[in-house]
CSV table of C-alpha atoms in Angstrom, one decimal:
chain,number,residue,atom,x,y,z
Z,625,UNK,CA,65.4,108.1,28.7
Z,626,UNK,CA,66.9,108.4,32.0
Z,627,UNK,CA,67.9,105.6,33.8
Z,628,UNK,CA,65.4,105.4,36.7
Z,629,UNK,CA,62.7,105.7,34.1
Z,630,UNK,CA,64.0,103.1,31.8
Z,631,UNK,CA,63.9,100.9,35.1
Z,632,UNK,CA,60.3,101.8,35.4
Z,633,UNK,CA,58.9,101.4,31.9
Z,634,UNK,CA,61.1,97.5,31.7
Z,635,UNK,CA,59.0,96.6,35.6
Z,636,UNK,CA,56.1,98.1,34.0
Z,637,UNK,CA,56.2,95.6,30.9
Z,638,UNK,CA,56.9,92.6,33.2
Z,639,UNK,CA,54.2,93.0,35.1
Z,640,UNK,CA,51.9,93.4,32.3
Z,641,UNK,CA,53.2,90.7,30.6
Z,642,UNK,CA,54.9,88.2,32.5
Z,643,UNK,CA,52.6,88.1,36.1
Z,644,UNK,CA,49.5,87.3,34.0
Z,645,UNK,CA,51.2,84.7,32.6
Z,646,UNK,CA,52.7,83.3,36.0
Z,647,UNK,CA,49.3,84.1,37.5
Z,648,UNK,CA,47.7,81.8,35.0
Z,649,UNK,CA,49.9,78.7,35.3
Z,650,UNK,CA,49.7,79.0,38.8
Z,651,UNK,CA,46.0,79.0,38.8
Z,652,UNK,CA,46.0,76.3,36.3
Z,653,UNK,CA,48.1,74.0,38.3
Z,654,UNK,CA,46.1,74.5,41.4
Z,655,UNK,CA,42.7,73.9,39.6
Z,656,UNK,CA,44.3,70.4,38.6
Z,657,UNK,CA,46.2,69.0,41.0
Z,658,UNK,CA,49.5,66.2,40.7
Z,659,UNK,CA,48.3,64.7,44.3
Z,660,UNK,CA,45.6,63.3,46.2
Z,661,UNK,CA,44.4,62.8,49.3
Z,662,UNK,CA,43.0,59.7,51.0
Z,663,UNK,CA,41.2,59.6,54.4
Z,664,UNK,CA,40.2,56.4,55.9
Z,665,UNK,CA,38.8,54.4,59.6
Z,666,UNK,CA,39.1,51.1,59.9
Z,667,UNK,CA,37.1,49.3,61.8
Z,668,UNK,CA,38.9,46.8,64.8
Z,669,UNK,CA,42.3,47.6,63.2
Z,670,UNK,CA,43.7,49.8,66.6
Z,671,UNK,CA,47.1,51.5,65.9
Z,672,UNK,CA,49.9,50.7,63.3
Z,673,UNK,CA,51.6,51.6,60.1
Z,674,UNK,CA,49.8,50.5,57.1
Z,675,UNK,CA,51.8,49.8,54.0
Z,676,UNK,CA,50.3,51.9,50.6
Z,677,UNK,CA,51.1,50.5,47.6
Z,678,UNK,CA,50.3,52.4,44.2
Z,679,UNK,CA,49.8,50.9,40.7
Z,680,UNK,CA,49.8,53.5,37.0
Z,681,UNK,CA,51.8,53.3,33.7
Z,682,UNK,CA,55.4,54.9,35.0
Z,683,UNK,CA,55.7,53.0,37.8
Z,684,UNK,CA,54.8,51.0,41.4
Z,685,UNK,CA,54.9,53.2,44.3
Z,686,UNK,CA,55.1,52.1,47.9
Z,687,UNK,CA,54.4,54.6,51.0
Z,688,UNK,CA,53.3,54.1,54.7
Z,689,UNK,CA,50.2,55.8,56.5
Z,690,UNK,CA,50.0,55.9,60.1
Z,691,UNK,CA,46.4,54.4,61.2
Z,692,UNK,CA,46.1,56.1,65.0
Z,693,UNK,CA,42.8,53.9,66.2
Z,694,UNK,CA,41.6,52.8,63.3
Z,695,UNK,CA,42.0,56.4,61.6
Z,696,UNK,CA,44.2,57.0,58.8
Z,697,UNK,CA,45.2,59.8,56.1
Z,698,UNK,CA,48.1,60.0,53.1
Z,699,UNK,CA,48.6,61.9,50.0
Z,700,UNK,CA,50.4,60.9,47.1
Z,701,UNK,CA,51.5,61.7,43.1
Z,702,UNK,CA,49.2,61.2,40.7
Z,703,UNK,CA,49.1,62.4,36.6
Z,704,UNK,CA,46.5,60.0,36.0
Z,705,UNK,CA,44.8,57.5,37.5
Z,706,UNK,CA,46.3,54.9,39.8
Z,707,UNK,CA,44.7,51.0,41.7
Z,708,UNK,CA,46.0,51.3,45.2
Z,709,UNK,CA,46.5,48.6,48.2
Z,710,UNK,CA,46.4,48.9,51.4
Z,711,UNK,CA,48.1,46.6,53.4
Z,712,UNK,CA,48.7,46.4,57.6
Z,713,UNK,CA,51.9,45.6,58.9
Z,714,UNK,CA,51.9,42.0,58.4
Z,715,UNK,CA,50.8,42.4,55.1
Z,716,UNK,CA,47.2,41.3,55.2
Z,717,UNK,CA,45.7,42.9,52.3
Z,718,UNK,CA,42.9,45.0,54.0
Z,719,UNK,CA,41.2,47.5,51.0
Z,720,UNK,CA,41.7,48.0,46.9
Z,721,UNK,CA,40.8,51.6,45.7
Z,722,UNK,CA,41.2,53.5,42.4
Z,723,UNK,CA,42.4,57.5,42.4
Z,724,UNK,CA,42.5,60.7,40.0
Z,725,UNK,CA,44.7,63.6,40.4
Z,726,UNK,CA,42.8,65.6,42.5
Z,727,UNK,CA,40.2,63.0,44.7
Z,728,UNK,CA,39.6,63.5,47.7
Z,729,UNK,CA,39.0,60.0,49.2
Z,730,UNK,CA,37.2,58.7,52.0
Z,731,UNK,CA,37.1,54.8,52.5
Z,732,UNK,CA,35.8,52.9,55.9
Z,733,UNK,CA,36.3,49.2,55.8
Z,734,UNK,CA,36.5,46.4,58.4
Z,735,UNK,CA,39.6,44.4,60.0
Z,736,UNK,CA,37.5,41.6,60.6
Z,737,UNK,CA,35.3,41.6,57.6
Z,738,UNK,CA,37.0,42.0,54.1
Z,739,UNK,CA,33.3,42.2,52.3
Z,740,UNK,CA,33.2,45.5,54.0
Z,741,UNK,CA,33.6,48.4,52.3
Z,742,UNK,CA,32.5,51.9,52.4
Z,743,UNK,CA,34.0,54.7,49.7
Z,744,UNK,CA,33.7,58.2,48.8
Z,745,UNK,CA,35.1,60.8,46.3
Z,746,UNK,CA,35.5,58.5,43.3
Z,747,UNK,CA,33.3,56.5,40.9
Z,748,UNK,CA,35.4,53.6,40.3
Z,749,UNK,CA,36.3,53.0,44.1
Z,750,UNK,CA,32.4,53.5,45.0
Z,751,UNK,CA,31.6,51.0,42.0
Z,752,UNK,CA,34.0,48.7,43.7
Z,753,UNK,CA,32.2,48.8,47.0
Z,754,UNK,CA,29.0,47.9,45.4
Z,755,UNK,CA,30.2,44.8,44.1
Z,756,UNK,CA,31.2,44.1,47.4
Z,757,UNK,CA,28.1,44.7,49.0
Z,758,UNK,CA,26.2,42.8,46.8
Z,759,UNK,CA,28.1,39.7,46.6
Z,760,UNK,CA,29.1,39.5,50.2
Z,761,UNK,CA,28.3,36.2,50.7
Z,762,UNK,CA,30.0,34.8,47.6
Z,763,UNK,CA,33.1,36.7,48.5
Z,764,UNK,CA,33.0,35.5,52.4
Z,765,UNK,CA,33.0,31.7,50.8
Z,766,UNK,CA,35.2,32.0,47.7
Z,767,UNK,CA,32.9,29.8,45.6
Z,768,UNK,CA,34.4,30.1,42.3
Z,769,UNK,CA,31.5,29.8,40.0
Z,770,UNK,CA,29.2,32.1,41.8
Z,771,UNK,CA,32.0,34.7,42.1
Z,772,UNK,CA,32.8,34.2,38.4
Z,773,UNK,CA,29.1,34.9,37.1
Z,774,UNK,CA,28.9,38.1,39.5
Z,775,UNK,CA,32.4,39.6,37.6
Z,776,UNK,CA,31.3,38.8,34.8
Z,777,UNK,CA,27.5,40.5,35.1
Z,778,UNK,CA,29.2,43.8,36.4
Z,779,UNK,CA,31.9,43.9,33.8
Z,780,UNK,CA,29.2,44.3,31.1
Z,781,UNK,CA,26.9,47.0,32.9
Z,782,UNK,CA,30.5,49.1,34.1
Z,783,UNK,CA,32.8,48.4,30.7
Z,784,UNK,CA,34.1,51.8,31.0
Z,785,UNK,CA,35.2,51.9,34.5
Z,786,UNK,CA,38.1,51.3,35.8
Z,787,UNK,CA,36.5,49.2,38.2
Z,788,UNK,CA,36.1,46.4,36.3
Z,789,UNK,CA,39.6,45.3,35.9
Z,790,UNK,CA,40.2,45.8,39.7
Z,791,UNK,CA,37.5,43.4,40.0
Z,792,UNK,CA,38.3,41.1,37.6
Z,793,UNK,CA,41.7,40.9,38.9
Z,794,UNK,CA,40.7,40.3,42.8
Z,795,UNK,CA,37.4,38.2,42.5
Z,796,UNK,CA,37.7,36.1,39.4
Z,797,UNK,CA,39.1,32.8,38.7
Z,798,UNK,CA,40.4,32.1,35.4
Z,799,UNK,CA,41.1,28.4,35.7
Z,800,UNK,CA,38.9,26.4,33.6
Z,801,UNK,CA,37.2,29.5,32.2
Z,802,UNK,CA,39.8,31.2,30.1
Z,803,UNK,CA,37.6,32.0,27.2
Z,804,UNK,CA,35.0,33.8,29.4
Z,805,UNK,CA,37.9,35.9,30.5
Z,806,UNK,CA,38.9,36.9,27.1
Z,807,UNK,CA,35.4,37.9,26.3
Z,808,UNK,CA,35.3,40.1,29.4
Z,809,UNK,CA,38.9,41.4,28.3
Z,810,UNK,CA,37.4,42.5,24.7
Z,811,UNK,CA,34.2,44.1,26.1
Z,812,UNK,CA,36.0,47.0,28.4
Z,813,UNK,CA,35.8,50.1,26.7
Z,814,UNK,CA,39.5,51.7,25.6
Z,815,UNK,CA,39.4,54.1,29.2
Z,816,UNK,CA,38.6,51.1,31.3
Z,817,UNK,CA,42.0,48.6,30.0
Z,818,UNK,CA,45.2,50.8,30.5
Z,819,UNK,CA,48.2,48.3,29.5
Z,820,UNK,CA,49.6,48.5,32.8
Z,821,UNK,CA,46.1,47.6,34.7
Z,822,UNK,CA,44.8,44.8,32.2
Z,823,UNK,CA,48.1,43.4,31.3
Z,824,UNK,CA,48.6,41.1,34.2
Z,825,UNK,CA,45.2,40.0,33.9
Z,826,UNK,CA,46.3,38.8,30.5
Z,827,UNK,CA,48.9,36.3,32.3
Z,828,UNK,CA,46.4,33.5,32.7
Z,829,UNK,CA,45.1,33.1,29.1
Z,830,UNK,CA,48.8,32.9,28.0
Z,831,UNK,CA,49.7,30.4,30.8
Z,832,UNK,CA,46.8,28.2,31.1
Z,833,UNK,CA,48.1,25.7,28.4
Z,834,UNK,CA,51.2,25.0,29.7
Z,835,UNK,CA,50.0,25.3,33.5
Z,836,UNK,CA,47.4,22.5,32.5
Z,837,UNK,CA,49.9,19.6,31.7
Z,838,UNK,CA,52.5,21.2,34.3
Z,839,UNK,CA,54.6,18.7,36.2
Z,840,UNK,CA,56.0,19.7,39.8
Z,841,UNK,CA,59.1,17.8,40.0
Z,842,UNK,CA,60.0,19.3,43.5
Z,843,UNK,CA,60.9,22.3,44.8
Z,844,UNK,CA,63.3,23.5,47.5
Z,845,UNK,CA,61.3,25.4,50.3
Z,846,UNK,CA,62.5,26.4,54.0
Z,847,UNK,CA,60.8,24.2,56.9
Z,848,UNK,CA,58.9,25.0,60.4
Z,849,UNK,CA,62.4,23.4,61.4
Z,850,UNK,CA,64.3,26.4,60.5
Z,851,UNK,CA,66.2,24.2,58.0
Z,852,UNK,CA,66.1,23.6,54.3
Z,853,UNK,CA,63.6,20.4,53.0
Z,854,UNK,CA,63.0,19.7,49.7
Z,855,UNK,CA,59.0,19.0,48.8
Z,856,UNK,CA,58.2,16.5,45.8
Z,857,UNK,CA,55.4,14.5,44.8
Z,858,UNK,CA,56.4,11.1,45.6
Z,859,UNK,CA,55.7,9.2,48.6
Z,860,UNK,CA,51.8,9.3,48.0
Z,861,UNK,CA,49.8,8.6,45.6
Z,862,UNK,CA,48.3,12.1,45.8
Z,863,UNK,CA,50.3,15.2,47.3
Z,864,UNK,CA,47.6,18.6,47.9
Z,865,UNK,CA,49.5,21.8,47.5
Z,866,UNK,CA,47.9,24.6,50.0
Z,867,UNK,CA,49.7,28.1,48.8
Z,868,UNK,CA,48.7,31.1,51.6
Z,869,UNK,CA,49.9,34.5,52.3
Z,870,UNK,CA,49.0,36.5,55.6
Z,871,UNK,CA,45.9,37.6,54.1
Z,872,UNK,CA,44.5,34.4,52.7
Z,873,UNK,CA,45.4,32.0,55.7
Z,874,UNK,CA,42.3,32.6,58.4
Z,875,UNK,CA,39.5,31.2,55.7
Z,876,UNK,CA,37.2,29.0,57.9
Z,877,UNK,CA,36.6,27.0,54.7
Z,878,UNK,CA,39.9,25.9,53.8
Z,879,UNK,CA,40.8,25.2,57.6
Z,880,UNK,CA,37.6,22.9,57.5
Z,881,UNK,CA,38.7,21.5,54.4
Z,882,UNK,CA,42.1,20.7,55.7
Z,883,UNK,CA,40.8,19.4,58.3
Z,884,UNK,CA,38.6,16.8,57.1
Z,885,UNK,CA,40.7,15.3,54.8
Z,886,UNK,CA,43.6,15.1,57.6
Z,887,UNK,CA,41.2,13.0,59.3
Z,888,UNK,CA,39.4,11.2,56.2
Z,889,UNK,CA,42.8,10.2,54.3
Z,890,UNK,CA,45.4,8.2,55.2
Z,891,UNK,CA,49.4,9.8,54.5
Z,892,UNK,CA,49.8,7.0,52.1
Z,893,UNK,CA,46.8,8.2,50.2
Z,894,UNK,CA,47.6,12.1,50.3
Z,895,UNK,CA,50.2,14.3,51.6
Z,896,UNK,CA,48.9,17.6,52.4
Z,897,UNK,CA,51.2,20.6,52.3
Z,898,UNK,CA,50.8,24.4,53.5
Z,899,UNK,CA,53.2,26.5,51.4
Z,900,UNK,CA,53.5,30.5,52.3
Z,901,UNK,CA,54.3,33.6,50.2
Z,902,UNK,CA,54.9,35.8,52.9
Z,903,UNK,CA,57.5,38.1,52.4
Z,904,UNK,CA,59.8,37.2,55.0
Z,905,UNK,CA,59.5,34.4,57.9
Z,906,UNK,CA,58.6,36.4,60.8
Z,907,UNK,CA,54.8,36.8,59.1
Z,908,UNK,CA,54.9,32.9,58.3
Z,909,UNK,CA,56.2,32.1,61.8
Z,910,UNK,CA,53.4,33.4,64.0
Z,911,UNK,CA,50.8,31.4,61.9
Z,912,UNK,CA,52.3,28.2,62.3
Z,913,UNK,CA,50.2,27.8,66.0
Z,914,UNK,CA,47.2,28.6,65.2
Z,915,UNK,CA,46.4,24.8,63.3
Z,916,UNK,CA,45.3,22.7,65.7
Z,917,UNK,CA,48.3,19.5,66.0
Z,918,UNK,CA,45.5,16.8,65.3
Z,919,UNK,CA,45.3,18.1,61.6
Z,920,UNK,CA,48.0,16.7,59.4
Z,921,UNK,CA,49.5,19.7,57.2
Z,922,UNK,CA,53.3,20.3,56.6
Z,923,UNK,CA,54.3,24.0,56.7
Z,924,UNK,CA,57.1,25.5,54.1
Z,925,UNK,CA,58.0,28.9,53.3
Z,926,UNK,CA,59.2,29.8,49.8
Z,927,UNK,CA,61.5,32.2,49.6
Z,928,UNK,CA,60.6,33.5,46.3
Z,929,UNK,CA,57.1,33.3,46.4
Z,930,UNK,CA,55.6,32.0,43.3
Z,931,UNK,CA,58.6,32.3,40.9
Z,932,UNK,CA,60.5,29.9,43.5
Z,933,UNK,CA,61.9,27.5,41.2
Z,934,UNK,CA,59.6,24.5,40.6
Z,935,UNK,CA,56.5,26.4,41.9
Z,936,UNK,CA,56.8,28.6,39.2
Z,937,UNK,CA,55.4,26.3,36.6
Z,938,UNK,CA,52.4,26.0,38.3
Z,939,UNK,CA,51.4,29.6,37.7
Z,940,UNK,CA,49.7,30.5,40.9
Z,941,UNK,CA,48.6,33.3,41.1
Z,942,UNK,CA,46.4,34.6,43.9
Z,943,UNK,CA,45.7,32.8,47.2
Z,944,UNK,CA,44.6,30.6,48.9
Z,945,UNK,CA,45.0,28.3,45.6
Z,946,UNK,CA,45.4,24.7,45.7
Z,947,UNK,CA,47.2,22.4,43.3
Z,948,UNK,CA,46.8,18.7,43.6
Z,949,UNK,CA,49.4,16.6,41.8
Z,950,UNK,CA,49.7,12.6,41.2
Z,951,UNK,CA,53.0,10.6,42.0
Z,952,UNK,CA,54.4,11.5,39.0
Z,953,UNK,CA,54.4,15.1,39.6
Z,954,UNK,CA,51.3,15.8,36.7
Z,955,UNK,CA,48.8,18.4,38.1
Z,956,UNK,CA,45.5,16.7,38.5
Z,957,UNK,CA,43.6,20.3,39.2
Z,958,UNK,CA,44.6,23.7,39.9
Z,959,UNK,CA,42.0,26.1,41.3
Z,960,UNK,CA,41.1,28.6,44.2
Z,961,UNK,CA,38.1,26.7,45.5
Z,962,UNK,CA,37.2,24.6,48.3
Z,963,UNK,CA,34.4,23.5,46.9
Z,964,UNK,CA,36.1,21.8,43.6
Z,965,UNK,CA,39.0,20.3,46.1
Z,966,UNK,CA,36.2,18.8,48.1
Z,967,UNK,CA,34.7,17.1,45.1
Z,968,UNK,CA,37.2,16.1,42.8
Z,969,UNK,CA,38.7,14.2,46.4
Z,970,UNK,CA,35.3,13.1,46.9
Z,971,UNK,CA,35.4,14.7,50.0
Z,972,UNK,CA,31.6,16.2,51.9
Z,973,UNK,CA,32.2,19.5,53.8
């Protein structure tokens, strides 16, 4: 066979057998695609970078979106499904969302309202704003109890979404209720408890024991005086732990609460103490004015959050939380509500 026709019959063969075969990956791949896109308007938020943080089994991903008037849009990675966060540039948490490979996502939410939450283009995510919706009201004043009982009823009609563990995670409070917890654990269906989703959520069953008879002997923290102080729990009879982040501090109800017992209890009596996770100072810094100077709070910063030695016994782990310890350093209650702060300190709101 001649040389240009050897040439010929060997193209001839690849393209019979070879381009079908590229043709078909590459039409497989774009029928199911690695990435996914996210569109979103926020509602009073104006112009910044937002901070994107993604959750799956390989690994934690972090990514900025630009939000040009309250208007947004990223893609990212995905081979499965990921729980995503969407933070502003101060790091006030603003919307949770769940994604697939291949979603096409539109969320609207609200700067000034966090119970406000609009989602398109997948289940989960939609399922999440309609727990919002309907429990609004418990959400806007963090009642424990009432919150709990609302988890818990959508857990058992959505145990196969992944919904339910995003929930579970940002609306319910373990303290006190650890076995209900479990129960809820046990009921989501095998595609609804991923390790990496549902392990954390795991944390409080395994630390409640040891957080219940947990003694704060002190902890070193950095001062609104730019210097280092050292907070323990003598010098009172009672010392009230406030831990806040950016996105926890403006709660009407635990300024109130503050507030009143400022006024209501001598220093003697109880020391109260505001103690921030931010991430760095500069968040924690620009908060320190907005308390009025009549109410009686000290303001720390821990630098390591809450695995700052001492703190980290205590096993906080959302905000606001409050932890209210005796002069001996034994925690008297540890729990997220106002409501159970006001009445374990006798206190009327």
């Amino acid at each position: 066979m001649a040389p240009r026709r050897r040439v010929a019959a060997a193209a001839a063969r690849f393209a019979a057998g070879v381009l079908p075969m590229l043709a078909a990956a590459f039409s497989a791949s774009c029928g199911s695609e690695p990435e996914f896109r996210v569109r979103g308007e926020v509602d009073g938020l104006g112009t910044q970078n937002l901070r994107v943080t993604l959750y799956s089994g390989e690994a934690v991903q972090q990514q900025s979106a630009q939000a040009i008037d309250g208007k947004f849009r990223f893609e990212a990675r995905a081979d499965g499904p990921v729980a995503g966060e969407i933070y502003t540039n101060a790091g006030v948490l603003m919307a949770r969302f769940v994604a697939d490979r291949g979603d096409n996502l539109t969320l609207k939410f609200s700067a000034d309202d966090p119970s406000l939450f609009e989602a398109e283009g997948n289940k989960a995510t939609e399922e999440l704003a309609e727990f919002m919706a309907d429990n609004a009201e418990a959400i806007a004043s963090g009642e424990a109890a009432t919150l709990n009982a609302a988890v818990e009823r959508f857990v058992g009609k959505h145990a196969k979404s992944l919904a339910s563990p995003l929930v579970i995670s940002a609306y319910y409070t373990p303290e006190g209720d650890e076995k209900r917890l479990g129960g809820m654990l046990d009921r989501l269906d095998k595609r609804a408890r991923p390790m990496w989703l549902v392990e954390p959520l795991m944390q409080p069953l395994l630390a409640s024991a040891a957080a219940d008879t947990a003694v704060f002997a002190g902890a070193r923290l950095f001062g609104a005086d730019d210097k280092g102080a050292v907070l323990g729990p003598g010098g009172s009879k009672m010392l009230l732990m406030l831990f806040t982040d950016a996105s926890s501090r403006g709660s009407d109800t635990v300024a109130a609460l503050m507030a009143k017992l400022s006024s209501e209890r001598s220093e003697g009596a109880l020391r109260l103490a505001e103690i921030s996770f931010d991430p760095d100072t500069a968040v924690w810094k620009r908060s320190l004015g907005e308390r009025p100077d009549s109410v009686r709070v000290k303001s720390y910063w821990a630098v390591g959050g809450p695995a700052t030695p001492g703190i980290e016994r205590l096993s906080v782990g959302r905000t606001p939380y409050f932890v209210l310890v005796d002069s001996a350093g034994s925690a008297r209650l540890r729990t997220p509500s106002v409501s159970a702060v006001a009445k374990k300190l006798n206190v009327k709101l």
